[in-house]
XYZ file of C-alpha atoms in Angstrom:
289
model
C 94.462 -64.183 59.281
C 97.602 -62.998 57.531
C 96.991 -65.361 54.584
C 93.382 -64.199 54.344
C 94.467 -60.567 54.423
C 97.040 -61.165 51.689
C 94.410 -62.939 49.586
C 92.002 -60.027 49.961
C 94.799 -57.630 49.062
C 95.396 -59.538 45.817
C 91.703 -59.349 44.965
C 91.442 -55.618 45.667
C 93.804 -54.444 42.979
C 93.573 -50.899 41.716
C 92.425 -50.221 38.118
C 95.971 -49.131 37.258
C 97.358 -52.477 38.445
C 94.753 -54.321 36.362
C 95.669 -52.293 33.258
C 99.386 -52.904 33.814
C 98.766 -56.615 34.274
C 96.785 -56.715 31.014
C 99.530 -54.826 29.151
C 102.217 -57.133 30.503
C 100.175 -60.202 29.548
C 99.614 -58.818 26.043
C 103.319 -57.998 25.687
C 104.287 -61.486 26.825
C 101.954 -63.032 24.225
C 103.388 -60.878 21.426
C 106.952 -61.620 22.521
C 106.428 -65.395 22.768
C 104.486 -65.643 19.496
C 107.026 -63.567 17.581
C 109.803 -65.686 19.081
C 108.146 -68.868 17.799
C 107.667 -67.195 14.393
C 111.452 -66.838 14.100
C 111.851 -70.637 13.955
C 110.849 -70.978 10.261
C 112.884 -67.862 9.482
C 116.171 -69.137 10.929
C 115.563 -72.840 10.216
C 113.887 -72.827 6.783
C 115.423 -76.147 5.753
C 113.743 -78.065 8.602
C 110.470 -79.870 8.090
C 107.440 -78.779 10.085
C 107.782 -81.874 12.273
C 111.446 -81.099 12.982
C 110.542 -77.495 13.790
C 108.179 -78.633 16.550
C 110.730 -79.363 19.332
C 112.709 -76.249 18.357
C 109.535 -74.167 18.652
C 108.846 -75.706 22.060
C 112.299 -74.738 23.343
C 111.984 -71.227 21.914
C 108.573 -70.779 23.522
C 109.850 -71.937 26.923
C 112.849 -69.615 26.618
C 110.531 -66.717 25.784
C 108.384 -67.463 28.844
C 111.478 -67.564 31.089
C 112.756 -64.260 29.675
C 109.290 -62.783 30.104
C 109.204 -63.901 33.745
C 112.512 -62.155 34.462
C 111.207 -59.076 32.675
C 108.043 -59.044 34.819
C 110.089 -59.357 37.987
C 112.364 -56.526 36.846
C 109.494 -54.094 36.289
C 107.609 -55.395 39.325
C 104.309 -56.130 37.574
C 102.538 -59.498 37.648
C 100.967 -60.942 34.519
C 97.549 -62.586 34.414
C 97.391 -66.227 33.337
C 93.741 -65.999 32.156
C 94.576 -62.897 30.111
C 97.619 -64.658 28.684
C 95.341 -67.462 27.461
C 92.793 -64.981 26.110
C 95.387 -62.891 24.236
C 96.883 -66.041 22.692
C 93.417 -66.972 21.423
C 92.892 -63.474 20.011
C 96.331 -63.517 18.385
C 95.616 -66.808 16.627
C 92.244 -65.539 15.470
C 93.976 -62.398 14.126
C 96.413 -64.486 12.084
C 93.555 -66.612 10.823
C 91.348 -63.662 9.830
C 93.990 -61.425 8.252
C 96.304 -64.030 6.689
C 94.616 -67.383 6.239
C 90.933 -66.612 5.800
C 91.083 -65.378 2.200
C 92.326 -68.671 0.825
C 90.099 -71.238 2.514
C 87.025 -73.316 1.947
C 83.838 -72.131 3.586
C 83.313 -75.452 5.338
C 86.588 -75.098 7.266
C 85.683 -71.490 8.051
C 82.354 -72.703 9.455
C 84.136 -75.259 11.637
C 86.294 -72.554 13.188
C 83.393 -70.186 13.719
C 81.351 -72.828 15.537
C 84.027 -72.924 18.234
C 83.353 -69.302 19.198
C 80.934 -70.555 21.836
C 83.863 -72.122 23.691
C 85.716 -68.789 23.802
C 82.574 -67.158 25.172
C 82.494 -69.788 27.912
C 86.099 -68.867 28.724
C 84.971 -65.539 30.121
C 82.368 -67.339 32.223
C 85.011 -69.716 33.573
C 87.311 -66.847 34.589
C 84.513 -65.097 36.458
C 83.210 -68.213 38.267
C 83.203 -67.932 42.035
C 84.762 -70.664 44.153
C 82.418 -73.237 45.606
C 83.677 -72.889 49.160
C 82.341 -74.248 52.422
C 83.059 -73.289 56.002
C 82.945 -76.938 57.129
C 85.712 -78.970 55.465
C 84.323 -82.145 57.036
C 81.760 -82.456 54.225
C 82.294 -85.278 51.734
C 85.196 -84.656 49.314
C 85.785 -81.080 50.424
C 89.468 -80.300 49.913
C 91.598 -77.298 50.711
C 93.178 -75.280 47.896
C 96.473 -73.749 48.956
C 96.425 -71.269 46.072
C 93.001 -69.808 46.900
C 93.136 -70.495 50.656
C 89.615 -71.942 50.492
C 87.779 -75.240 50.942
C 86.276 -76.456 47.656
C 83.775 -79.272 47.333
C 84.723 -81.818 44.684
C 88.125 -80.147 44.357
C 90.070 -81.467 41.360
C 92.920 -78.973 40.903
C 93.737 -75.278 40.765
C 93.926 -74.143 37.140
C 96.381 -71.229 36.709
C 95.274 -70.744 33.103
C 91.763 -69.784 34.269
C 92.876 -68.393 37.622
C 90.325 -70.518 39.440
C 89.780 -73.806 41.246
C 88.157 -76.664 39.371
C 85.591 -78.306 41.607
C 82.118 -79.788 41.667
C 80.444 -76.598 40.525
C 82.501 -75.962 37.380
C 84.129 -79.304 36.495
C 81.731 -79.988 33.613
C 82.325 -76.514 32.190
C 86.074 -77.068 32.459
C 85.838 -80.319 30.480
C 83.752 -78.537 27.827
C 86.329 -75.759 27.589
C 89.249 -78.156 27.408
C 87.500 -80.106 24.657
C 86.783 -76.843 22.867
C 90.434 -75.843 22.986
C 91.510 -79.199 21.553
C 88.941 -79.050 18.739
C 89.623 -75.414 17.860
C 93.411 -75.718 17.916
C 93.296 -78.948 15.911
C 91.086 -77.226 13.354
C 93.429 -74.240 13.245
C 96.381 -76.593 12.693
C 94.519 -78.183 9.795
C 93.703 -74.770 8.288
C 97.229 -73.384 8.628
C 98.774 -76.576 7.209
C 96.387 -76.386 4.264
C 97.358 -72.747 3.717
C 101.104 -73.516 3.777
C 100.672 -76.496 1.446
C 98.616 -74.409 -0.950
C 101.287 -71.703 -1.060
C 103.962 -74.301 -1.812
C 101.974 -76.114 -4.507
C 100.822 -72.941 -6.259
C 104.299 -71.418 -6.248
C 103.125 -68.310 -4.382
C 105.304 -68.998 -1.359
C 108.052 -66.830 -2.838
C 105.697 -63.904 -3.379
C 104.023 -64.329 0.003
C 104.903 -61.835 2.724
C 107.664 -63.634 4.708
C 106.428 -62.194 7.994
C 102.850 -63.342 7.362
C 103.950 -66.813 6.345
C 106.230 -67.123 9.366
C 103.364 -66.051 11.642
C 101.150 -68.761 10.150
C 103.841 -71.407 10.653
C 104.616 -70.110 14.159
C 101.000 -70.169 15.308
C 100.548 -73.621 13.766
C 103.535 -74.933 15.752
C 102.134 -73.280 18.886
C 98.747 -74.930 18.296
C 100.327 -78.370 17.885
C 102.308 -77.931 21.112
C 99.135 -76.952 22.948
C 97.143 -79.861 21.546
C 99.822 -82.376 22.562
C 99.547 -81.668 26.298
C 95.851 -80.797 26.242
C 94.929 -84.161 24.706
C 96.894 -85.966 27.429
C 95.215 -83.790 30.075
C 91.781 -84.451 28.578
C 92.411 -88.212 28.499
C 93.372 -88.102 32.165
C 90.173 -86.244 33.075
C 88.074 -88.738 31.126
C 89.805 -91.501 33.077
C 89.137 -89.648 36.333
C 85.464 -89.276 35.447
C 85.123 -92.954 34.535
C 86.659 -94.089 37.828
C 85.415 -91.209 40.017
C 88.817 -89.961 41.124
C 90.001 -86.347 41.318
C 93.444 -85.131 40.271
C 94.266 -83.921 43.774
C 93.090 -87.197 45.288
C 95.192 -89.247 42.875
C 98.359 -87.247 43.594
C 97.858 -86.797 47.346
C 95.915 -89.951 48.213
C 98.183 -90.658 51.193
C 96.854 -87.480 52.816
C 93.264 -88.753 52.786
C 92.464 -91.745 55.050
C 89.568 -93.010 52.945
C 91.994 -93.939 50.139
C 94.300 -95.940 52.402
C 93.966 -99.632 53.091
C 96.218 -101.944 55.086
C 96.313 -105.642 54.343
C 96.515 -106.402 58.051
C 94.918 -103.953 60.492
C 96.982 -102.889 63.486
C 100.199 -103.726 61.658
C 102.972 -101.890 59.864
C 102.200 -103.472 56.518
C 102.384 -101.403 53.368
C 99.468 -99.034 52.739
C 97.661 -99.659 49.475
C 95.432 -97.391 47.428
C 91.686 -98.024 47.364
C 89.007 -95.799 45.838
C 85.841 -95.765 47.970
C 84.034 -93.464 45.522
C 84.231 -95.814 42.525
C 80.673 -97.063 41.859
C 81.273 -98.528 38.435
C 81.994 -96.728 35.181
C 78.401 -96.055 34.116
C 77.356 -94.819 37.568
C 80.466 -92.633 37.786
C 79.781 -90.994 34.429
C 76.114 -90.484 35.316
C 77.108 -88.929 38.639
C 79.496 -86.539 36.879
C 76.925 -85.462 34.283
C 74.090 -85.121 36.787
C 73.686 -81.489 37.961
C 74.313 -81.091 41.667
């Protein structure tokens, strides 16, 4: 009861708390993005590839500093808002700095990805697919949400929601959209930087604007690196009908355990009872429940 009461208390936040959380999230985005933008300023002799690990360390340091700052002022940030403000920041750099010097076809590619950002709001507002009877097939308990979710894959802090049977397809679409959009943005920003260098306008370009373009490009590459790996894992999970939670915690679920010799202390091996073959698994994932 105490955990349920604390969960309800977190949901019933006052409007002032919501506004403060949004302001803190926005401030954290500005702080982290400006921190990454200092990399080309203080390390101008490095190549863009060499700047990448430096930008990663700077971004992590900014997040750690931001976490201490949030604890000091006693206000929690919102992970979904942090993602949203990062998207808006990148779009701002694109519109006000990059857009004037680009081909219309690349502009069209970026604009087509707006539908994925619209789906982001739908993902944040999705309700959990909970059941009162956890004995149903593949119903798992989420410790973050304190709820039983059918087809539970993992709890996504970026969207502030559980990924389960009801919204797994939407999550894959969003993740793919992020990869495509950020890859396209990386291509656009790289083209912009190369054009400034080749035309000789890099010296007349506003240093702050150019650093913001390089900083957001480095941020996009860092995001794409882990998102591609995450997307590949989910494609693998779909093909073999295995959830992230089940793969990590398979020893907690009896149906995934198999002993070579029953009634003995032999080593327990992993077996997937839900694997029906790749084509059937993909069809089952795509089929609306």
